[in-house]
PDB file of C-alpha atoms in Angstrom:
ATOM      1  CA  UNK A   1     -34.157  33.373 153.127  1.00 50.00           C
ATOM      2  CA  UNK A   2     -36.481  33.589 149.619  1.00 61.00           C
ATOM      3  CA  UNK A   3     -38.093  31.789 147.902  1.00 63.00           C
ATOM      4  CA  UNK A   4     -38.823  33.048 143.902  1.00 70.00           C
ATOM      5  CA  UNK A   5     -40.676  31.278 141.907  1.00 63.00           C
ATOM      6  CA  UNK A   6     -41.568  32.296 138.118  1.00 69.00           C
ATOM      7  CA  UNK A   7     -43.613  31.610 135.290  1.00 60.00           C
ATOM      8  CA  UNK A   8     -41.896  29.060 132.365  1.00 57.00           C
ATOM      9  CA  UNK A   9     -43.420  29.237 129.011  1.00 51.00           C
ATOM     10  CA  UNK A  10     -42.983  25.443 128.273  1.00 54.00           C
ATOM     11  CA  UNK A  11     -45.893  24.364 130.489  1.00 61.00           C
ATOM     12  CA  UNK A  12     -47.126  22.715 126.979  1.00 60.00           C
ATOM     13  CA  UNK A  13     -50.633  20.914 129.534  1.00 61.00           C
ATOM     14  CA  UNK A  14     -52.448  24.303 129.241  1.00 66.00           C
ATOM     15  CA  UNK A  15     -50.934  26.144 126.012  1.00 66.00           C
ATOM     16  CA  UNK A  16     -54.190  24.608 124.031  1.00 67.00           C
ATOM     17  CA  UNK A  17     -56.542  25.970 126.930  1.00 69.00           C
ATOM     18  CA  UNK A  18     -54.450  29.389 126.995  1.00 68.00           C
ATOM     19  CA  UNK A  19     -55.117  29.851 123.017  1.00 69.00           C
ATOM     20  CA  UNK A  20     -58.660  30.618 124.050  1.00 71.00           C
ATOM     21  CA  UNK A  21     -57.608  33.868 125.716  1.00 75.00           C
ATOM     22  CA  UNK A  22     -56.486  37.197 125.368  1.00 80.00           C
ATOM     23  CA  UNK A  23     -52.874  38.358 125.969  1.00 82.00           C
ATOM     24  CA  UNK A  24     -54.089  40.183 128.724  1.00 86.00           C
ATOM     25  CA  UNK A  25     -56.186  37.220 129.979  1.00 85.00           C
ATOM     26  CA  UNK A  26     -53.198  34.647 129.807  1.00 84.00           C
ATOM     27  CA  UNK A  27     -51.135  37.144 131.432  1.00 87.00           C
ATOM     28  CA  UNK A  28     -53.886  36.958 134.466  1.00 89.00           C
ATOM     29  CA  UNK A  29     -53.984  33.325 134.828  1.00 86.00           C
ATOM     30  CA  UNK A  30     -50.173  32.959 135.042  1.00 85.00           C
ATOM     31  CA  UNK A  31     -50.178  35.282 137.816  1.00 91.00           C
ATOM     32  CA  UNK A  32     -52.829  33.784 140.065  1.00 92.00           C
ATOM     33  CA  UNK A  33     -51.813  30.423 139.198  1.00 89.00           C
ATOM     34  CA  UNK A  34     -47.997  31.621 140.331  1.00 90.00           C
ATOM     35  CA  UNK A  35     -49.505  33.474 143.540  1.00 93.00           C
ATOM     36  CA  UNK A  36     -51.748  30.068 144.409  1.00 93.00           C
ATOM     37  CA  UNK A  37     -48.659  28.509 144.367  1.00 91.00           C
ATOM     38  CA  UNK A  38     -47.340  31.208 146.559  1.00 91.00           C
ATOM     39  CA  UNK A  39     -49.221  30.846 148.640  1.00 93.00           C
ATOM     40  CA  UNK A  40     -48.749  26.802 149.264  1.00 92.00           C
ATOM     41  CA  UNK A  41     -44.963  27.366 149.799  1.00 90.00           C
ATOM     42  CA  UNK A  42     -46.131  29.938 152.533  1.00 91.00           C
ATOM     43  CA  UNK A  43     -48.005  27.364 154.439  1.00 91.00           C
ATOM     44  CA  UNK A  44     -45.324  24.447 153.825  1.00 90.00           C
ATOM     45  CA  UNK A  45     -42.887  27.194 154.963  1.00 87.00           C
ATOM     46  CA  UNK A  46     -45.161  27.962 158.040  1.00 89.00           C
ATOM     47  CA  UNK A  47     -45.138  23.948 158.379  1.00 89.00           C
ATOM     48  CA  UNK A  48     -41.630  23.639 158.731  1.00 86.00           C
ATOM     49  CA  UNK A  49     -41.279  26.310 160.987  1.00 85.00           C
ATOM     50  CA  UNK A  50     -43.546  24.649 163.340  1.00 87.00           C
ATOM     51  CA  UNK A  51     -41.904  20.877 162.725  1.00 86.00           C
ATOM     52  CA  UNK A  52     -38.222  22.209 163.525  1.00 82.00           C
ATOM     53  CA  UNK A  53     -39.069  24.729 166.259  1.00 82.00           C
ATOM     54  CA  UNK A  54     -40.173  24.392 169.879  1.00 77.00           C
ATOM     55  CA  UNK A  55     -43.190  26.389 170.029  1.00 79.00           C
ATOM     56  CA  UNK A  56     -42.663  28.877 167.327  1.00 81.00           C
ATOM     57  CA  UNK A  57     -44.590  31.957 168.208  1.00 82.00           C
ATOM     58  CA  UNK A  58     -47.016  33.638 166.023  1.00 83.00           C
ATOM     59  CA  UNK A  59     -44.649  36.606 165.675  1.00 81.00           C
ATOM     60  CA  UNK A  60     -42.506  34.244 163.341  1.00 82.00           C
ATOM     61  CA  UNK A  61     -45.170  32.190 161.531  1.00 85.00           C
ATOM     62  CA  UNK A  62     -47.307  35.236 160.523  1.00 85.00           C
ATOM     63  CA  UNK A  63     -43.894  36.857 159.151  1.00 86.00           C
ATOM     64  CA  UNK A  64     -43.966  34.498 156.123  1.00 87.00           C
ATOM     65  CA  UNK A  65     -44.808  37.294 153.267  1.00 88.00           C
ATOM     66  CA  UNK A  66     -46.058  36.445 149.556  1.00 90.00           C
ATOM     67  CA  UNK A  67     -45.226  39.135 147.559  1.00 90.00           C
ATOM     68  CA  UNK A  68     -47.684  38.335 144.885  1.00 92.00           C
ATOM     69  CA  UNK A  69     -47.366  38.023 140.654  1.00 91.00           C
ATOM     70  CA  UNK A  70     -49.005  39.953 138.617  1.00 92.00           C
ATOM     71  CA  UNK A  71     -49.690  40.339 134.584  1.00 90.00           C
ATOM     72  CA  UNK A  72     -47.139  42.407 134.133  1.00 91.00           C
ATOM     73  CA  UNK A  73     -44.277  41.005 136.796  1.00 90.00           C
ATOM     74  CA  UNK A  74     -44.688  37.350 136.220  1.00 88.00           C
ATOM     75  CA  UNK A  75     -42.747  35.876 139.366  1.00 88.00           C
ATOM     76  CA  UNK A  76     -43.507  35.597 143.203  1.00 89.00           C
ATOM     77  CA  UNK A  77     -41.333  36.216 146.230  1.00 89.00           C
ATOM     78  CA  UNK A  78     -42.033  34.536 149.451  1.00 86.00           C
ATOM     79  CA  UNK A  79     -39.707  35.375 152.369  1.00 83.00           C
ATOM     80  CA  UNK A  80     -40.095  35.624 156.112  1.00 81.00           C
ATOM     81  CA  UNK A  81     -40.637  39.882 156.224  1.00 81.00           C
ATOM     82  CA  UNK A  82     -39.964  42.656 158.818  1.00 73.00           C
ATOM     83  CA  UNK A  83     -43.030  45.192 159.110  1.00 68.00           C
ATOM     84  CA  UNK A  84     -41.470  47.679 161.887  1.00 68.00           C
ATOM     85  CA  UNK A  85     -42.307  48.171 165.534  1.00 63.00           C
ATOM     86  CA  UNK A  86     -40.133  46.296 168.320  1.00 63.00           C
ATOM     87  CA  UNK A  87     -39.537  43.041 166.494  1.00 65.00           C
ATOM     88  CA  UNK A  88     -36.697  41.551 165.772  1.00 67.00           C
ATOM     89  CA  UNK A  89     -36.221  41.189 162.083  1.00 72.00           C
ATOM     90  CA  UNK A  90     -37.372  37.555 161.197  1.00 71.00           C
ATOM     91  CA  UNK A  91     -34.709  37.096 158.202  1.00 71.00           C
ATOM     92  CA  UNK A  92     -31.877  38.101 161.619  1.00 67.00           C
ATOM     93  CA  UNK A  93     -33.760  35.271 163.408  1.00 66.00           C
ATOM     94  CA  UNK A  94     -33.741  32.718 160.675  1.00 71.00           C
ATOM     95  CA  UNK A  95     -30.726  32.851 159.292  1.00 66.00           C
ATOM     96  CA  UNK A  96     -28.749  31.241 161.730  1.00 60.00           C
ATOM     97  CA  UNK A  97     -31.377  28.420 161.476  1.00 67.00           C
ATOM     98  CA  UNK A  98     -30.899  27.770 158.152  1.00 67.00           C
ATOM     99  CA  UNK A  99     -26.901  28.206 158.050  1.00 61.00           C
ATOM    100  CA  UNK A 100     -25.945  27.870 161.306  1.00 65.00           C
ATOM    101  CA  UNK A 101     -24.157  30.456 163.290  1.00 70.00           C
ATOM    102  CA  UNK A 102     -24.291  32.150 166.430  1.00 75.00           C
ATOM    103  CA  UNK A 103     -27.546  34.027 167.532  1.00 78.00           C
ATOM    104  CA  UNK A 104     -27.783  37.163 167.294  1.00 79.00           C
ATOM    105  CA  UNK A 105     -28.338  39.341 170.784  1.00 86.00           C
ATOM    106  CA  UNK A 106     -31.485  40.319 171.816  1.00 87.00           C
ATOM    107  CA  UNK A 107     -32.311  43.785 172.928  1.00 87.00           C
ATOM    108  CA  UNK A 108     -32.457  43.186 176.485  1.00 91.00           C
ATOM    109  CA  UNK A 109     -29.458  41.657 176.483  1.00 93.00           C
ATOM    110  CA  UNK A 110     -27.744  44.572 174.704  1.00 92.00           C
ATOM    111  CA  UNK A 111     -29.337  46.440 177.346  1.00 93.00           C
ATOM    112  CA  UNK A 112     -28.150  44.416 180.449  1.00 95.00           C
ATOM    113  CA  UNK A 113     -24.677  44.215 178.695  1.00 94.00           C
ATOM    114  CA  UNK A 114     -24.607  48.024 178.435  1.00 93.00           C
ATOM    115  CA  UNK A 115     -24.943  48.519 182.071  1.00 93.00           C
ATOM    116  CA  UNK A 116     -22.780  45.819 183.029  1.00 94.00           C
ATOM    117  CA  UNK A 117     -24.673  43.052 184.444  1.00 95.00           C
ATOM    118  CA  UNK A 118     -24.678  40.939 181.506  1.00 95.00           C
ATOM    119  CA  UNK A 119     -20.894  39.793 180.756  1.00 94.00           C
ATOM    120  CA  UNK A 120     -19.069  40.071 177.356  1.00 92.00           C
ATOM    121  CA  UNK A 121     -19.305  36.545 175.720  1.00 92.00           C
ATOM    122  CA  UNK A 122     -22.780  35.501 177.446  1.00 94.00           C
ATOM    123  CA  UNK A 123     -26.466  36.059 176.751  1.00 94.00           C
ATOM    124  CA  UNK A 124     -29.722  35.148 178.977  1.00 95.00           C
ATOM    125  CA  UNK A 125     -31.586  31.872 179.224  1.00 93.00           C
ATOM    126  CA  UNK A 126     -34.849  30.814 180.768  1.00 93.00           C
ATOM    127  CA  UNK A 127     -34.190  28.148 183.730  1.00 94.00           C
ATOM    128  CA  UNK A 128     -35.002  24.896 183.662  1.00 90.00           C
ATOM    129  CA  UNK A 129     -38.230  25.751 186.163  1.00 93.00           C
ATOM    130  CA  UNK A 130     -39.218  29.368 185.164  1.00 93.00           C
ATOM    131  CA  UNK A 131     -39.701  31.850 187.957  1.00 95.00           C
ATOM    132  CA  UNK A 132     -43.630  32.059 188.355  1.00 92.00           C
ATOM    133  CA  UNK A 133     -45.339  34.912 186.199  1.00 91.00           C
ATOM    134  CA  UNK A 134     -42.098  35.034 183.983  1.00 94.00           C
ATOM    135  CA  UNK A 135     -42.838  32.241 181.100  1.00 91.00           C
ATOM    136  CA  UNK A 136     -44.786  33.182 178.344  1.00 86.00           C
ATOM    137  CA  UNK A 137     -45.762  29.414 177.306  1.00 83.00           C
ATOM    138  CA  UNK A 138     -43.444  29.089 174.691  1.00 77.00           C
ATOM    139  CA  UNK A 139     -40.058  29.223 176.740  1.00 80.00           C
ATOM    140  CA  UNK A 140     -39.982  32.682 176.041  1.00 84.00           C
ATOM    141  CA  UNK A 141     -39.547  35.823 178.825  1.00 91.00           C
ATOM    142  CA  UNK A 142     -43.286  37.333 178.815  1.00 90.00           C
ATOM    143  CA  UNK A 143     -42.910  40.752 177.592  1.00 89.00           C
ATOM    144  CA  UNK A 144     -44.005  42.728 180.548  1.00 90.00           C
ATOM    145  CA  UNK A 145     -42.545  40.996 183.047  1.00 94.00           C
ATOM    146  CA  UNK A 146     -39.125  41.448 181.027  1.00 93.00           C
ATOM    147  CA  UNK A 147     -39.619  45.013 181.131  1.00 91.00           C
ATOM    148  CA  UNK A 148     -40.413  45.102 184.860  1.00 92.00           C
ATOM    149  CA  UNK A 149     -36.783  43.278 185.292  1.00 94.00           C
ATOM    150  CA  UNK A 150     -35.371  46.001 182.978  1.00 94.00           C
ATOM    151  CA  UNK A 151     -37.128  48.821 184.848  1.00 94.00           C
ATOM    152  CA  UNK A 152     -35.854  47.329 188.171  1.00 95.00           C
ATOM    153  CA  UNK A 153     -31.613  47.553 187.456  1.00 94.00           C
ATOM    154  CA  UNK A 154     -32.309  50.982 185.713  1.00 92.00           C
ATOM    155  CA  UNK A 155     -31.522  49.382 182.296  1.00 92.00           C
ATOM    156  CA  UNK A 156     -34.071  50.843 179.879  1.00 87.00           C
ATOM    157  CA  UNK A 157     -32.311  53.022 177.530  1.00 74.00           C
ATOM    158  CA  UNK A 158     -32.937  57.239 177.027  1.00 60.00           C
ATOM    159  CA  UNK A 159     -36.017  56.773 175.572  1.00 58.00           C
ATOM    160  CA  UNK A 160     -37.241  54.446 178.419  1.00 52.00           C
ATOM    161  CA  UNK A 161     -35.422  56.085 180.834  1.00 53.00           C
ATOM    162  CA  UNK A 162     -39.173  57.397 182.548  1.00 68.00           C
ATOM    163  CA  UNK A 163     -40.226  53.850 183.002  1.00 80.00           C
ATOM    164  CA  UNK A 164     -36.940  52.794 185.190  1.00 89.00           C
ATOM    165  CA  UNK A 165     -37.997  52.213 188.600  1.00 91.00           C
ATOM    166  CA  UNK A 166     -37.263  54.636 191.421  1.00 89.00           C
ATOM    167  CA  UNK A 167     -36.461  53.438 195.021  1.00 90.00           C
ATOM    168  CA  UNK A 168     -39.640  54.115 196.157  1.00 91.00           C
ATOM    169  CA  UNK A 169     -41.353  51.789 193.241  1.00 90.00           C
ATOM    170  CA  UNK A 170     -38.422  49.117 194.429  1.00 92.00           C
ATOM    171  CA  UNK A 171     -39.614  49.171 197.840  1.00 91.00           C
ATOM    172  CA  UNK A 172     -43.128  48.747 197.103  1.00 90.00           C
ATOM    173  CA  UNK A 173     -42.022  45.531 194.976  1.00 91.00           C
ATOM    174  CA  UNK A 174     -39.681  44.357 198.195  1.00 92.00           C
ATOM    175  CA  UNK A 175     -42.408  44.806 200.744  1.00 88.00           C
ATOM    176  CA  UNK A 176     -45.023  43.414 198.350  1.00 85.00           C
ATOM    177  CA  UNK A 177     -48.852  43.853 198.565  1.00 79.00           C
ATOM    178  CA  UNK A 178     -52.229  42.007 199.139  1.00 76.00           C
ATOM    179  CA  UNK A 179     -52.494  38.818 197.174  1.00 74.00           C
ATOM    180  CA  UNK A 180     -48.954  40.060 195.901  1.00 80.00           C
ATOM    181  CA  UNK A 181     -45.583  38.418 197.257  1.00 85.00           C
ATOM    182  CA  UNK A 182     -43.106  41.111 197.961  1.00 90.00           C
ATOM    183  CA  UNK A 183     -39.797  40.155 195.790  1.00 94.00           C
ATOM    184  CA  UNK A 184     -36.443  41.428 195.035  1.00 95.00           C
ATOM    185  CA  UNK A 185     -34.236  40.765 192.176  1.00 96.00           C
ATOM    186  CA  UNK A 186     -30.203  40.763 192.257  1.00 96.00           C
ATOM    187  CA  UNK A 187     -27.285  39.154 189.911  1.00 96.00           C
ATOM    188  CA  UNK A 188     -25.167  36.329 191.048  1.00 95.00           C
ATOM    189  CA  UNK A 189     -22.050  35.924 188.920  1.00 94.00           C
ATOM    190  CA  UNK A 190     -20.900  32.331 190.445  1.00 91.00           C
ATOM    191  CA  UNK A 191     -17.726  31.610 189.619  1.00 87.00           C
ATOM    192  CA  UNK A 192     -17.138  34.294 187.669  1.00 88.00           C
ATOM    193  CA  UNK A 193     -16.462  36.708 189.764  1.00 86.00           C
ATOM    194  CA  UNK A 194     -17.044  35.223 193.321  1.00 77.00           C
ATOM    195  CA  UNK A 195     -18.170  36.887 196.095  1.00 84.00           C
ATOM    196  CA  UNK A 196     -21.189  36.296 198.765  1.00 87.00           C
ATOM    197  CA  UNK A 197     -23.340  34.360 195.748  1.00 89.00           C
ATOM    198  CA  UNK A 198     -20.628  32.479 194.441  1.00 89.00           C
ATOM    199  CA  UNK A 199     -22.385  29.069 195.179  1.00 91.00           C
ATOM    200  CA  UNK A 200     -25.139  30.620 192.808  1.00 94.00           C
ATOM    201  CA  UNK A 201     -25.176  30.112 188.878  1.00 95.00           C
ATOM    202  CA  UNK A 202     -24.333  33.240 187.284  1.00 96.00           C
ATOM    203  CA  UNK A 203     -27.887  35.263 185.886  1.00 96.00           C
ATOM    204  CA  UNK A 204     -30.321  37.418 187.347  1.00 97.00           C
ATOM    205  CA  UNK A 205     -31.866  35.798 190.307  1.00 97.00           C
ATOM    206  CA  UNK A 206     -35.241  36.198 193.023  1.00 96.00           C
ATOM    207  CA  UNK A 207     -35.674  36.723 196.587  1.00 94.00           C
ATOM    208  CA  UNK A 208     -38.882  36.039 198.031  1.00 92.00           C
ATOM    209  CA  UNK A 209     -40.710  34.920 201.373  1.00 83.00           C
ATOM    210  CA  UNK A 210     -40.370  35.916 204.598  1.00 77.00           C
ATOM    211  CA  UNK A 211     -36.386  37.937 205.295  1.00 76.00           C
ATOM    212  CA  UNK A 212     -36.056  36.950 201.437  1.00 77.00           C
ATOM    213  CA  UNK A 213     -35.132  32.965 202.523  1.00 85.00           C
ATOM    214  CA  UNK A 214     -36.582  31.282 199.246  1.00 92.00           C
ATOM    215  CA  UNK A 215     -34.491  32.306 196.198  1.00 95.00           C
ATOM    216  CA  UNK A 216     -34.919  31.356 192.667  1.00 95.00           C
ATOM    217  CA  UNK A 217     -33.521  31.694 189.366  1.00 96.00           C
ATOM    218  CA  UNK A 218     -35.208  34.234 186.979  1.00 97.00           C
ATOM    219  CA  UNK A 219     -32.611  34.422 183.984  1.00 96.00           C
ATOM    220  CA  UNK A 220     -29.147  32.369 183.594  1.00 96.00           C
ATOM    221  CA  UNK A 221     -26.222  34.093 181.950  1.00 96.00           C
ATOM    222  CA  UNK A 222     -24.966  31.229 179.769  1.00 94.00           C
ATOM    223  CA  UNK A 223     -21.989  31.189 176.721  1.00 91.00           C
ATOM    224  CA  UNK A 224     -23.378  33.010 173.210  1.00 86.00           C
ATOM    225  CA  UNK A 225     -25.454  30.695 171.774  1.00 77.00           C
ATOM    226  CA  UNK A 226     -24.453  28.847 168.469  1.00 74.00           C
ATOM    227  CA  UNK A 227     -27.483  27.031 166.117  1.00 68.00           C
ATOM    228  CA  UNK A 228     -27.516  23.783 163.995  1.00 69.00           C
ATOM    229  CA  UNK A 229     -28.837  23.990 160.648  1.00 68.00           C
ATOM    230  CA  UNK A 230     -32.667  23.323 161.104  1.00 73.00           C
ATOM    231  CA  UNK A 231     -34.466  24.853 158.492  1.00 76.00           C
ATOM    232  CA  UNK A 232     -34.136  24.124 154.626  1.00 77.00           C
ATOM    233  CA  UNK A 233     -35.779  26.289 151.607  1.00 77.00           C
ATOM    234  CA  UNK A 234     -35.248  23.312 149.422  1.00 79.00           C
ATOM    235  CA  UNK A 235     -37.200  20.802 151.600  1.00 83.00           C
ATOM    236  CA  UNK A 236     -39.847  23.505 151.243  1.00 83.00           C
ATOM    237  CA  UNK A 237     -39.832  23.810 147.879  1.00 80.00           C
ATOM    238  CA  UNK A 238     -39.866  19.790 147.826  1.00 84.00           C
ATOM    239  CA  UNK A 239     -42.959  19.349 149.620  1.00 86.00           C
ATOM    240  CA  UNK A 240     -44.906  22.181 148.114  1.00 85.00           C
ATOM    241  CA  UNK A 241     -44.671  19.983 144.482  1.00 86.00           C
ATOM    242  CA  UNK A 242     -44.819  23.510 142.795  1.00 82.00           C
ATOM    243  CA  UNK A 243     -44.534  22.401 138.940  1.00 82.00           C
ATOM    244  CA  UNK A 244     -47.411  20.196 138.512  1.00 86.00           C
ATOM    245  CA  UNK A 245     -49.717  22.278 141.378  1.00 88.00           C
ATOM    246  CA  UNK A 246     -49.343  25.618 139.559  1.00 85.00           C
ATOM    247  CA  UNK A 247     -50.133  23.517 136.594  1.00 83.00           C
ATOM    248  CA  UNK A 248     -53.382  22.483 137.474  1.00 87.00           C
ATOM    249  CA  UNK A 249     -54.132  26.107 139.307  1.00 89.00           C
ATOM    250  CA  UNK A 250     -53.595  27.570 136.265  1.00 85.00           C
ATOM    251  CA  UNK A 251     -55.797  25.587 134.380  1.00 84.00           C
ATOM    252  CA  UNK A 252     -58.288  26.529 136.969  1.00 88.00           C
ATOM    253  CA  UNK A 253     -57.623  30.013 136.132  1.00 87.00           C
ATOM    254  CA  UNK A 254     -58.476  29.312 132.776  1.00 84.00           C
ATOM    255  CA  UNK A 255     -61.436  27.806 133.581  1.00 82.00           C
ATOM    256  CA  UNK A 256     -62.828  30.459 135.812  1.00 84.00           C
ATOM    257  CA  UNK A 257     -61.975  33.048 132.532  1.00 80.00           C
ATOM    258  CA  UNK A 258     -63.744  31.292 130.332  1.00 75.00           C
ATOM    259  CA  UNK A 259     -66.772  30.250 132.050  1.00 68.00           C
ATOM    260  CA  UNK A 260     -65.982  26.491 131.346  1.00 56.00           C
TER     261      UNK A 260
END
């Protein structure tokens, strides 16, 4: 998903103002007037995002990069951009929202499907009532209670391998401490595969209170998600008005050059 916008010569409003400047000079007020406009489609971008998504986190607003014009590459590209570390690639996360498609799997289930818990043709979902401490307010797992469940079935990968829980650290978590509810995790494949929790929905569920009696979901194994079209660059591009506003920026530019 991009966005490129780029100078046009024919902007005949501000070649009488540009007359009054250098080569150099009009070259300089093209490219901040471009990278003011830029900069609107980032927030209209950022706007949609937050219109057609349910709780967008900051993760994927933020990613929203203007790479900026300047006198000597007149154009501006503004695209939702990957800057390393355990992300997911935003322009992987997007573009089945602006196509449609089927989402892509997320690490953990790659790792839950590589040790066999997660089946082939199913990824994770938060229940409707989210196991307490799990939710991180915007329908999302909270990252350290994801790893915890990851640690717990041994499913962190060679690098994380350390971090996996032993039996000892599992029967601290069953037994539970002060001001801390002793819990145990387990997978219930329903109908799937039958069995003892058959009359469970298939996903990764909680045992808690006293001889484990109250049980609750944690995370539902449900078919591979497929997404609607929801997001549209040219709706974007509508709302930010581009021609006219980088119009009048640039005259500002102008302005500011020449002290008017």
């Amino acid at each position: 998903m991009r966005l490129t916008m780029t100078f046009d010569s024919g902007l005949a409003s501000v070649q009488r103002q540009l007359a009054k400047l250098s080569s150099h000079q009009a070259k300089q007020a093209y490219a901040e007037g471009l990278n003011d406009g830029g900069f609107r489609v980032r927030r209209e971008w950022q706007r949609e995002m937050s219109d057609q998504f349910d709780r967008p986190t900051a993760y994927i607003l933020k990613s929203v990069y203007v790479r900026k014009a300047t006198p000597d590459r007149l154009s501006v590209d503004i695209e939702p951009t990957y800057f390393g570390g355990k992300g997911v690639d935003p322009q992987k996360i997007l573009q089945a929202q602006e196509f449609g498609g089927p989402r892509r799997d997320k690490r953990s289930e790659l790792a839950l499907r590589r040790i066999g818990i997660l089946p082939a043709g199913y990824q994770t979902a938060m229940p409707a009532t989210p196991f307490p401490g799990s939710d991180d307010g915007r329908g999302n797992v909270r990252g350290s209670f994801l790893v915890r469940l990851l640690s717990y079935f041994q499913a962190l990968g060679e690098q994380g391998y350390r971090a996996n829980m032993t039996d000892r650290s599992k029967a601290r978590l069953h037994k539970g401490t002060k001001g801390r509810e002793g819990v145990r995790f387990f997978v219930a494949y329903g109908r799937l595969r039958g069995g003892p929790t058959r009359h469970l929905a298939p996903g990764i569920w909680a045992a808690t209170g006293t001889q484990g009696v109250i049980v609750r979901p944690v995370l539902m194994f449900v078919r591979n998600a497929t997404y609607e079209a929801r997001i549209s660059r040219e709706r974007v591009a509508e709302r930010a008005d581009l021609q006219p506003y980088i119009e009048r920026r640039i005259r500002f530019r102008i302005r500011q050059m020449v002290g008017e």
